[in-house]
Amino acid sequence: MNIVYADNNATTQVAPEVLKEMLPYFRDLYGNPSSMHSFGGQVARKVKEAREKVARLIGAEPEEVLFTSCGTESDNTAIRAAIASNPEKRHIVTTRVEHPAVKNLCEYLARNGYRVTYLPVDRLGKVDVGRLEECLSDDTAIVTIMWANNETGVIFPIEEIARKVKEKGIAFHTDAGQAVGKIKVDLRKTPIDMLSLSGHKLHAPKGIGALYVRKGTKFSPFLIGGHQEGGRRGGTENVPSIVGLGKACELAGMRMGAETGRVRYFRDKLESSLLDRIPRAMVNGDREHRLPNTTSISFEYVEGEAILLMMNESGVCASSGSACTSGSLEPSHVLRAMGVPFTAAHGSIRFSLSVYNTEEDVDFIIAILPGIIERLRELSPYWKDSYKGDFWRDPTSV
Ligand code: PLP
């Protein structure tokens, strides 16, 4: 069966160019980059080159980039570094819609003596920047706010947020796991102290991430061990994956523009065709400030999991809410924070495309999904009695 993969915010395929660049570092070039001999030295040079490529994509200096094992480690390192370097401060500010890598750590810290303020979002998933200033105080150790949401694709005004936080002299971290590689990220223009990214979201392998730490930022390592990464992250480097991340960042920089435009065209075609063909369907989130590859659509009075299973039988891979939260039947915390009604939040599907999707992929989803929704609604006891209005198309009217 042909697979139509539309779940790229969960993970992406490794680009063939990335795999090719990695392979020698599994086979022949297996030296340790910390070794004194030249066999290790040639590997150290390749790690340096990869660091430069990551730095170039985000507008950083190479020394400001630390390699980690994943986006989750980067997020944990940033938040823990800020609180460890400001031990007298006991307050953290974040939002209600963060990825579990930030959300669950903040909840853990709240159980262990920290005060956490969760900024709300509105019906379109936009964060209230006005509320941010009100909650900053001398006790705030760090503000951590994602750049783009993994479920809805909504992009936050990170430059404005970072400026407001830095005016108060507070550390600012952003989880840019979904932003890097999809939209322009330039740290020369944005006063961010720390930024997390994850390799497998941009066609590098799973199990590699990076943390940007601006020069001069107070920092304390999370993994204490050897002198690797300038003493800021112990552990022998995952060389093949680091090489792969470097190549993936180089490719992402080259693809930003024309290829991202093609992804946006496919996403828009998918979204508008589904809204036209399926009654009582609505897009979750601000359609203007959104990642070019993502659409979260709610189909009222059907279960997202049932839709996924039926699409799966036709080879279509998508996600209901976040991949990390699927397995639980609770509607996603992101859609709940946005106030999406229960009947719609339950029937939400996230499609996330990549440069490897084709127009045929999109046409296939458009061809099969209306029939799937119709069949499921025939089985739904609520559907027949449901309200027949059409306000779902315009969430601002709710
Ligand atoms: N942050 C965001 C916004 C994500 O989407 C993800 C992955 O889903 C992560 C962090 C975690 O990244 P990783 O899977 O590399 O730990």
CSV table of C-alpha atoms and ligand atoms in Angstrom, one decimal:
chain,number,residue,atom,x,y,z
A,1,MET,CA,0.0,0.0,0.0
A,2,ASN,CA,1.2,3.5,-0.8
A,3,ILE,CA,1.8,5.5,2.3
A,4,VAL,CA,0.7,9.2,2.4
A,5,TYR,CA,2.7,10.6,5.2
A,6,ALA,CA,1.1,13.8,6.6
A,7,ASP,CA,2.5,13.7,10.2
A,8,ASN,CA,5.7,15.6,9.8
A,9,ASN,CA,5.2,17.6,13.1
A,10,ALA,CA,5.5,14.2,14.8
A,11,THR,CA,8.6,13.3,12.9
A,12,THR,CA,10.1,13.6,9.5
A,13,GLN,CA,11.9,11.2,7.1
A,14,VAL,CA,15.7,11.5,7.1
A,15,ALA,CA,16.6,13.3,3.9
A,16,PRO,CA,18.7,11.1,1.6
A,17,GLU,CA,21.5,13.7,1.5
A,18,VAL,CA,21.5,13.6,5.3
A,19,LEU,CA,21.8,9.8,5.5
A,20,LYS,CA,24.6,9.8,2.9
A,21,GLU,CA,26.6,12.4,4.9
A,22,MET,CA,26.1,10.3,8.1
A,23,LEU,CA,27.1,6.9,6.8
A,24,PRO,CA,30.9,7.2,6.8
A,25,TYR,CA,30.7,8.2,10.5
A,26,PHE,CA,29.1,4.8,11.4
A,27,ARG,CA,31.6,2.9,9.3
A,28,ASP,CA,35.1,4.1,8.7
A,29,LEU,CA,35.3,7.4,10.6
A,30,TYR,CA,34.5,6.1,14.0
A,31,GLY,CA,37.1,8.1,16.0
A,32,ASN,CA,36.3,10.0,19.1
A,33,PRO,CA,36.4,13.7,18.4
A,34,SER,CA,38.1,14.3,21.8
A,35,SER,CA,41.1,12.1,20.9
A,36,MET,CA,44.6,13.5,20.4
A,37,HIS,CA,45.3,11.4,17.3
A,38,SER,CA,44.4,12.6,13.8
A,39,PHE,CA,41.9,9.8,13.3
A,40,GLY,CA,39.8,11.4,16.0
A,41,GLY,CA,40.8,14.9,14.8
A,42,GLN,CA,39.2,14.5,11.4
A,43,VAL,CA,35.9,13.6,13.1
A,44,ALA,CA,36.3,16.7,15.4
A,45,ARG,CA,36.6,18.9,12.3
A,46,LYS,CA,33.4,17.4,10.9
A,47,VAL,CA,31.6,18.1,14.2
A,48,LYS,CA,32.9,21.7,14.0
A,49,GLU,CA,31.5,22.0,10.5
A,50,ALA,CA,28.1,20.7,11.6
A,51,ARG,CA,28.0,23.3,14.4
A,52,GLU,CA,28.7,26.0,11.9
A,53,LYS,CA,25.9,24.8,9.7
A,54,VAL,CA,23.4,24.7,12.6
A,55,ALA,CA,24.5,28.2,13.7
A,56,ARG,CA,24.2,29.6,10.2
A,57,LEU,CA,20.5,28.5,10.0
A,58,ILE,CA,19.5,30.3,13.1
A,59,GLY,CA,21.8,33.4,12.9
A,60,ALA,CA,24.1,32.3,15.8
A,61,GLU,CA,27.8,32.0,16.5
A,62,PRO,CA,29.0,28.3,16.4
A,63,GLU,CA,30.2,28.5,20.0
A,64,GLU,CA,26.6,29.3,21.0
A,65,VAL,CA,25.4,25.9,19.8
A,66,LEU,CA,25.4,22.9,22.1
A,67,PHE,CA,24.5,19.5,20.7
A,68,THR,CA,22.0,17.5,22.9
A,69,SER,CA,20.2,14.2,22.5
A,70,CYS,CA,16.8,15.7,21.6
A,71,GLY,CA,14.5,18.7,21.8
A,72,THR,CA,13.3,17.5,25.2
A,73,GLU,CA,16.8,17.5,26.6
A,74,SER,CA,17.4,21.0,25.2
A,75,ASP,CA,14.2,22.3,26.9
A,76,ASN,CA,15.1,20.7,30.2
A,77,THR,CA,18.7,22.0,30.1
A,78,ALA,CA,17.6,25.6,29.4
A,79,ILE,CA,15.0,25.8,32.1
A,80,ARG,CA,17.1,24.0,34.7
A,81,ALA,CA,20.1,26.1,33.8
A,82,ALA,CA,18.1,29.3,34.4
A,83,ILE,CA,16.8,28.2,37.7
A,84,ALA,CA,20.2,26.8,38.9
A,85,SER,CA,21.9,30.0,38.0
A,86,ASN,CA,19.3,32.1,39.8
A,87,PRO,CA,18.7,30.0,42.9
A,88,GLU,CA,17.0,32.8,44.8
A,89,LYS,CA,14.3,33.2,42.2
A,90,ARG,CA,11.3,30.9,42.4
A,91,HIS,CA,9.0,32.0,39.6
A,92,ILE,CA,8.6,30.7,36.0
A,93,VAL,CA,6.4,32.1,33.3
A,94,THR,CA,5.2,29.9,30.4
A,95,THR,CA,2.0,29.3,28.4
A,96,ARG,CA,-0.9,26.9,28.6
A,97,VAL,CA,0.0,25.4,25.2
A,98,GLU,CA,3.6,24.2,25.5
A,99,HIS,CA,4.8,20.8,24.4
A,100,PRO,CA,5.0,18.3,27.3
A,101,ALA,CA,8.8,18.7,27.2
A,102,VAL,CA,8.2,22.2,28.8
A,103,LYS,CA,4.7,21.7,30.3
A,104,ASN,CA,5.5,18.6,32.3
A,105,LEU,CA,8.8,20.0,33.6
A,106,CYS,CA,7.0,23.2,34.7
A,107,GLU,CA,4.4,21.1,36.5
A,108,TYR,CA,7.2,19.1,38.2
A,109,LEU,CA,8.9,22.3,39.3
A,110,ALA,CA,5.5,23.6,40.6
A,111,ARG,CA,5.3,20.5,42.8
A,112,ASN,CA,8.8,21.2,44.1
A,113,GLY,CA,8.4,24.8,45.3
A,114,TYR,CA,8.3,26.9,42.2
A,115,ARG,CA,5.5,29.3,41.3
A,116,VAL,CA,4.5,28.9,37.6
A,117,THR,CA,2.4,31.3,35.7
A,118,TYR,CA,0.7,29.9,32.6
A,119,LEU,CA,-0.3,32.6,30.1
A,120,PRO,CA,-3.6,31.9,28.5
A,121,VAL,CA,-4.3,31.8,24.8
A,122,ASP,CA,-7.4,33.1,23.0
A,123,ARG,CA,-9.8,31.2,20.7
A,124,LEU,CA,-7.3,31.5,17.9
A,125,GLY,CA,-4.4,30.1,20.0
A,126,LYS,CA,-2.7,33.5,20.3
A,127,VAL,CA,-0.9,34.3,23.5
A,128,ASP,CA,-1.9,37.5,25.3
A,129,VAL,CA,1.3,39.5,25.3
A,130,GLY,CA,-0.2,42.2,27.4
A,131,ARG,CA,-0.6,39.8,30.3
A,132,LEU,CA,3.1,38.9,30.1
A,133,GLU,CA,4.3,42.2,31.4
A,134,GLU,CA,1.9,42.0,34.4
A,135,CYS,CA,3.3,38.8,35.6
A,136,LEU,CA,7.0,39.4,35.4
A,137,SER,CA,8.7,40.2,38.7
A,138,ASP,CA,12.1,40.3,40.5
A,139,ASP,CA,11.3,36.7,41.5
A,140,THR,CA,11.0,35.5,37.8
A,141,ALA,CA,13.9,33.2,36.9
A,142,ILE,CA,12.9,32.4,33.3
A,143,VAL,CA,10.2,32.9,30.8
A,144,THR,CA,9.8,30.0,28.4
A,145,ILE,CA,7.5,30.3,25.5
A,146,MET,CA,7.4,28.2,22.3
A,147,TRP,CA,8.0,29.8,18.9
A,148,ALA,CA,5.4,27.8,17.1
A,149,ASN,CA,2.8,25.4,18.4
A,150,ASN,CA,3.2,21.7,17.3
A,151,GLU,CA,-0.6,21.0,17.2
A,152,THR,CA,-2.0,24.1,15.5
A,153,GLY,CA,1.1,25.6,13.9
A,154,VAL,CA,0.3,29.0,15.4
A,155,ILE,CA,3.4,31.2,15.5
A,156,PHE,CA,3.9,33.4,18.6
A,157,PRO,CA,5.3,37.0,18.3
A,158,ILE,CA,8.6,35.8,19.7
A,159,GLU,CA,10.5,38.9,18.9
A,160,GLU,CA,8.1,41.2,20.7
A,161,ILE,CA,7.9,38.7,23.7
A,162,ALA,CA,11.7,38.4,23.9
A,163,ARG,CA,12.1,42.2,23.9
A,164,LYS,CA,9.5,42.6,26.7
A,165,VAL,CA,11.2,40.0,28.8
A,166,LYS,CA,14.7,41.3,28.2
A,167,GLU,CA,13.7,44.8,29.1
A,168,LYS,CA,13.2,43.4,32.6
A,169,GLY,CA,16.6,41.6,32.6
A,170,ILE,CA,14.9,38.2,32.8
A,171,ALA,CA,16.2,35.0,31.0
A,172,PHE,CA,14.2,34.1,28.0
A,173,HIS,CA,14.0,30.6,26.4
A,174,THR,CA,12.0,29.5,23.4
A,175,ASP,CA,11.2,26.0,22.3
A,176,ALA,CA,11.6,26.4,18.5
A,177,GLY,CA,11.4,22.6,17.8
A,178,GLN,CA,8.7,23.2,15.2
A,179,ALA,CA,9.9,26.6,13.9
A,180,VAL,CA,13.5,25.9,12.9
A,181,GLY,CA,13.6,24.7,9.3
A,182,LYS,CA,10.0,25.8,8.6
A,183,ILE,CA,10.2,29.6,9.1
A,184,LYS,CA,13.1,32.1,9.3
A,185,VAL,CA,14.7,32.2,12.7
A,186,ASP,CA,17.4,34.9,13.1
A,187,LEU,CA,18.9,35.2,16.5
A,188,ARG,CA,20.8,38.3,15.5
A,189,LYS,CA,17.5,40.2,15.4
A,190,THR,CA,15.7,38.6,18.3
A,191,PRO,CA,17.1,38.9,21.9
A,192,ILE,CA,16.6,35.3,22.9
A,193,ASP,CA,18.9,33.8,25.5
A,194,MET,CA,18.3,30.1,24.8
A,195,LEU,CA,16.6,28.3,22.0
A,196,SER,CA,15.8,24.6,21.6
A,197,LEU,CA,15.6,22.6,18.4
A,198,SER,CA,15.1,19.0,17.5
A,199,GLY,CA,16.8,17.1,14.6
A,200,HIS,CA,13.9,14.8,13.7
A,201,LYS,CA,11.6,17.6,13.0
A,202,LEU,CA,13.7,18.8,10.1
A,203,HIS,CA,14.8,15.7,8.3
A,204,ALA,CA,17.7,14.7,10.5
A,205,PRO,CA,17.5,11.5,12.6
A,206,LYS,CA,15.7,11.1,15.9
A,207,GLY,CA,17.9,11.4,19.0
A,208,ILE,CA,19.7,14.6,18.2
A,209,GLY,CA,18.9,18.2,19.2
A,210,ALA,CA,20.7,21.4,19.8
A,211,LEU,CA,20.5,24.2,22.4
A,212,TYR,CA,21.5,27.7,21.5
A,213,VAL,CA,22.9,29.6,24.5
A,214,ARG,CA,23.6,33.3,23.8
A,215,LYS,CA,27.1,34.4,24.8
A,216,GLY,CA,27.1,35.8,28.3
A,217,THR,CA,24.0,33.9,29.4
A,218,LYS,CA,24.3,32.5,32.9
A,219,PHE,CA,24.4,28.7,32.4
A,220,SER,CA,24.8,25.6,34.3
A,221,PRO,CA,25.1,22.1,32.7
A,222,PHE,CA,22.4,19.6,33.0
A,223,LEU,CA,24.5,16.6,32.1
A,224,ILE,CA,27.7,16.8,34.2
A,225,GLY,CA,30.6,14.7,32.9
A,226,GLY,CA,33.5,15.2,30.5
A,227,HIS,CA,34.6,18.4,28.9
A,228,GLN,CA,32.6,18.0,25.7
A,229,GLU,CA,30.7,20.9,24.3
A,230,GLY,CA,33.0,23.3,26.2
A,231,GLY,CA,32.1,21.7,29.5
A,232,ARG,CA,28.4,22.6,29.0
A,233,ARG,CA,27.1,19.1,28.2
A,234,GLY,CA,29.1,16.0,29.2
A,235,GLY,CA,28.9,12.8,27.1
A,236,THR,CA,30.8,11.6,24.0
A,237,GLU,CA,29.3,13.3,21.0
A,238,ASN,CA,26.7,11.4,18.8
A,239,VAL,CA,28.9,12.1,15.8
A,240,PRO,CA,26.8,10.6,12.9
A,241,SER,CA,23.7,12.4,14.1
A,242,ILE,CA,25.5,15.6,14.7
A,243,VAL,CA,26.8,15.4,11.1
A,244,GLY,CA,23.2,14.6,10.0
A,245,LEU,CA,21.8,17.6,11.8
A,246,GLY,CA,24.4,19.9,10.3
A,247,LYS,CA,23.5,18.7,6.8
A,248,ALA,CA,19.7,18.9,7.5
A,249,CYS,CA,20.2,22.5,8.6
A,250,GLU,CA,22.1,23.3,5.5
A,251,LEU,CA,19.3,21.8,3.4
A,252,ALA,CA,16.6,23.6,5.4
A,253,GLY,CA,18.4,27.0,4.7
A,254,MET,CA,18.5,26.2,1.0
A,255,ARG,CA,14.9,25.1,0.9
A,256,MET,CA,13.5,28.1,2.8
A,257,GLY,CA,11.5,30.0,0.2
A,258,ALA,CA,10.5,28.2,-3.0
A,259,GLU,CA,10.1,24.8,-1.4
A,260,THR,CA,8.4,26.1,1.7
A,261,GLY,CA,6.0,28.0,-0.6
A,262,ARG,CA,5.1,24.7,-2.3
A,263,VAL,CA,4.3,23.1,1.0
A,264,ARG,CA,2.1,26.1,1.9
A,265,TYR,CA,0.3,25.8,-1.4
A,266,PHE,CA,-0.4,22.1,-0.7
A,267,ARG,CA,-1.5,22.8,2.9
A,268,ASP,CA,-3.9,25.5,1.8
A,269,LYS,CA,-5.3,23.3,-1.0
A,270,LEU,CA,-5.9,20.5,1.5
A,271,GLU,CA,-7.5,22.7,4.1
A,272,SER,CA,-9.8,24.7,1.8
A,273,SER,CA,-10.9,21.5,-0.1
A,274,LEU,CA,-11.7,19.7,3.1
A,275,LEU,CA,-13.7,22.7,4.5
A,276,ASP,CA,-15.6,23.0,1.2
A,277,ARG,CA,-16.5,19.3,1.1
A,278,ILE,CA,-17.2,18.5,4.8
A,279,PRO,CA,-19.9,20.3,6.7
A,280,ARG,CA,-19.2,21.4,10.3
A,281,ALA,CA,-15.5,21.4,9.9
A,282,MET,CA,-13.3,24.2,11.3
A,283,VAL,CA,-9.7,25.1,11.4
A,284,ASN,CA,-8.2,25.4,14.9
A,285,GLY,CA,-5.8,28.4,15.3
A,286,ASP,CA,-4.9,31.6,13.7
A,287,ARG,CA,-4.7,31.0,10.0
A,288,GLU,CA,-2.6,34.1,9.3
A,289,HIS,CA,0.3,33.5,11.7
A,290,ARG,CA,0.9,29.8,11.2
A,291,LEU,CA,3.6,27.4,10.1
A,292,PRO,CA,3.3,26.8,6.3
A,293,ASN,CA,3.0,23.0,6.7
A,294,THR,CA,0.4,22.6,9.5
A,295,THR,CA,-3.4,22.5,9.6
A,296,SER,CA,-5.5,21.3,12.6
A,297,ILE,CA,-9.1,20.7,11.6
A,298,SER,CA,-12.0,19.7,13.8
A,299,PHE,CA,-14.8,17.6,12.5
A,300,GLU,CA,-17.6,18.0,14.9
A,301,TYR,CA,-19.3,14.9,16.4
A,302,VAL,CA,-16.7,12.4,15.3
A,303,GLU,CA,-13.8,10.8,17.3
A,304,GLY,CA,-10.4,11.8,16.0
A,305,GLU,CA,-9.1,8.4,16.8
A,306,ALA,CA,-11.8,6.8,14.6
A,307,ILE,CA,-10.9,9.1,11.7
A,308,LEU,CA,-7.2,8.2,12.2
A,309,LEU,CA,-7.9,4.5,12.1
A,310,MET,CA,-10.0,4.7,9.0
A,311,MET,CA,-7.4,6.9,7.2
A,312,ASN,CA,-4.7,4.5,8.3
A,313,GLU,CA,-6.6,1.7,6.5
A,314,SER,CA,-6.0,3.8,3.3
A,315,GLY,CA,-2.4,4.4,4.2
A,316,VAL,CA,-2.8,8.0,5.3
A,317,CYS,CA,-0.8,9.0,8.4
A,318,ALA,CA,-1.8,12.0,10.4
A,319,SER,CA,-2.3,12.8,14.1
A,320,SER,CA,-5.1,13.6,16.5
A,321,GLY,CA,-3.8,16.4,18.6
A,322,SER,CA,-0.1,15.9,19.5
A,323,ALA,CA,1.5,12.5,18.8
A,324,CYS,CA,3.0,12.7,22.3
A,325,THR,CA,-0.5,12.8,23.9
A,326,SER,CA,-2.2,10.3,21.7
A,327,GLY,CA,-3.0,7.1,23.5
A,328,SER,CA,-5.1,9.1,25.9
A,329,LEU,CA,-8.7,10.0,25.0
A,330,GLU,CA,-8.5,13.3,26.7
A,331,PRO,CA,-8.8,16.2,24.2
A,332,SER,CA,-5.5,17.9,23.8
A,333,HIS,CA,-4.5,20.5,26.3
A,334,VAL,CA,-3.8,22.9,23.5
A,335,LEU,CA,-7.3,22.8,22.1
A,336,ARG,CA,-8.8,22.9,25.6
A,337,ALA,CA,-6.7,26.0,26.4
A,338,MET,CA,-8.1,27.6,23.2
A,339,GLY,CA,-11.6,26.9,24.3
A,340,VAL,CA,-12.5,24.6,21.4
A,341,PRO,CA,-15.8,23.0,22.4
A,342,PHE,CA,-15.6,19.4,23.5
A,343,THR,CA,-17.5,18.0,20.6
A,344,ALA,CA,-15.0,19.6,18.2
A,345,ALA,CA,-11.8,19.1,20.2
A,346,HIS,CA,-12.5,15.3,20.2
A,347,GLY,CA,-12.7,15.2,16.4
A,348,SER,CA,-9.6,17.2,15.6
A,349,ILE,CA,-7.0,16.0,13.1
A,350,ARG,CA,-3.6,17.5,12.5
A,351,PHE,CA,-2.1,17.2,9.1
A,352,SER,CA,1.5,18.3,8.8
A,353,LEU,CA,3.2,18.2,5.4
A,354,SER,CA,6.9,18.4,4.3
A,355,VAL,CA,8.8,19.1,1.2
A,356,TYR,CA,8.5,15.3,0.3
A,357,ASN,CA,4.7,15.5,0.0
A,358,THR,CA,3.3,15.7,-3.5
A,359,GLU,CA,0.1,17.1,-5.0
A,360,GLU,CA,-1.1,13.5,-5.4
A,361,ASP,CA,-0.8,13.0,-1.6
A,362,VAL,CA,-3.0,16.0,-1.0
A,363,ASP,CA,-5.5,15.0,-3.6
A,364,PHE,CA,-5.7,11.5,-2.1
A,365,ILE,CA,-6.6,12.8,1.3
A,366,ILE,CA,-9.2,15.2,-0.2
A,367,ALA,CA,-10.7,12.2,-2.1
A,368,ILE,CA,-11.1,9.8,0.9
A,369,LEU,CA,-11.7,12.0,4.0
A,370,PRO,CA,-15.2,13.3,3.2
A,371,GLY,CA,-16.5,9.7,2.8
A,372,ILE,CA,-14.8,8.7,6.1
A,373,ILE,CA,-16.4,11.5,8.0
A,374,GLU,CA,-19.8,10.8,6.5
A,375,ARG,CA,-19.7,7.2,7.5
A,376,LEU,CA,-18.6,8.0,11.1
A,377,ARG,CA,-21.3,10.6,11.4
A,378,GLU,CA,-23.9,8.1,10.4
A,379,LEU,CA,-22.9,6.1,13.4
A,380,SER,CA,-22.9,9.1,15.7
A,381,PRO,CA,-26.0,9.4,17.9
A,382,TYR,CA,-25.3,13.1,18.4
A,383,TRP,CA,-24.8,14.0,14.8
A,384,LYS,CA,-28.5,13.8,13.7
A,385,ASP,CA,-29.7,16.2,16.5
A,386,SER,CA,-26.8,18.5,16.3
A,387,TYR,CA,-27.0,22.2,15.8
A,388,LYS,CA,-27.1,23.0,12.0
A,389,GLY,CA,-25.6,26.5,12.2
A,390,ASP,CA,-22.3,27.3,10.4
A,391,PHE,CA,-20.5,29.4,13.0
A,392,TRP,CA,-17.6,27.0,13.1
A,393,ARG,CA,-16.1,28.6,10.1
A,394,ASP,CA,-15.4,31.7,12.0
A,395,PRO,CA,-14.1,31.1,15.5
A,396,THR,CA,-13.9,34.8,16.2
A,397,SER,CA,-17.7,34.9,16.4
A,398,VAL,CA,-17.8,32.4,19.3
B,1,PLP,N1,9.1,20.8,21.4
B,1,PLP,C1,8.2,20.7,20.4
B,1,PLP,C2,7.4,22.0,20.1
B,1,PLP,C3,7.9,19.5,19.8
B,1,PLP,O1,7.0,19.5,18.8
B,1,PLP,C4,8.7,18.4,20.2
B,1,PLP,C5,8.4,17.1,19.6
B,1,PLP,O2,7.3,16.7,19.3
B,1,PLP,C6,9.6,18.5,21.2
B,1,PLP,C7,9.8,19.7,21.8
B,1,PLP,C8,10.4,17.3,21.7
B,1,PLP,O3,11.4,17.0,20.8
B,1,PLP,P1,12.1,15.6,20.9
B,1,PLP,O4,11.2,14.6,20.4
B,1,PLP,O5,13.4,15.7,20.0
B,1,PLP,O6,12.5,15.4,22.3
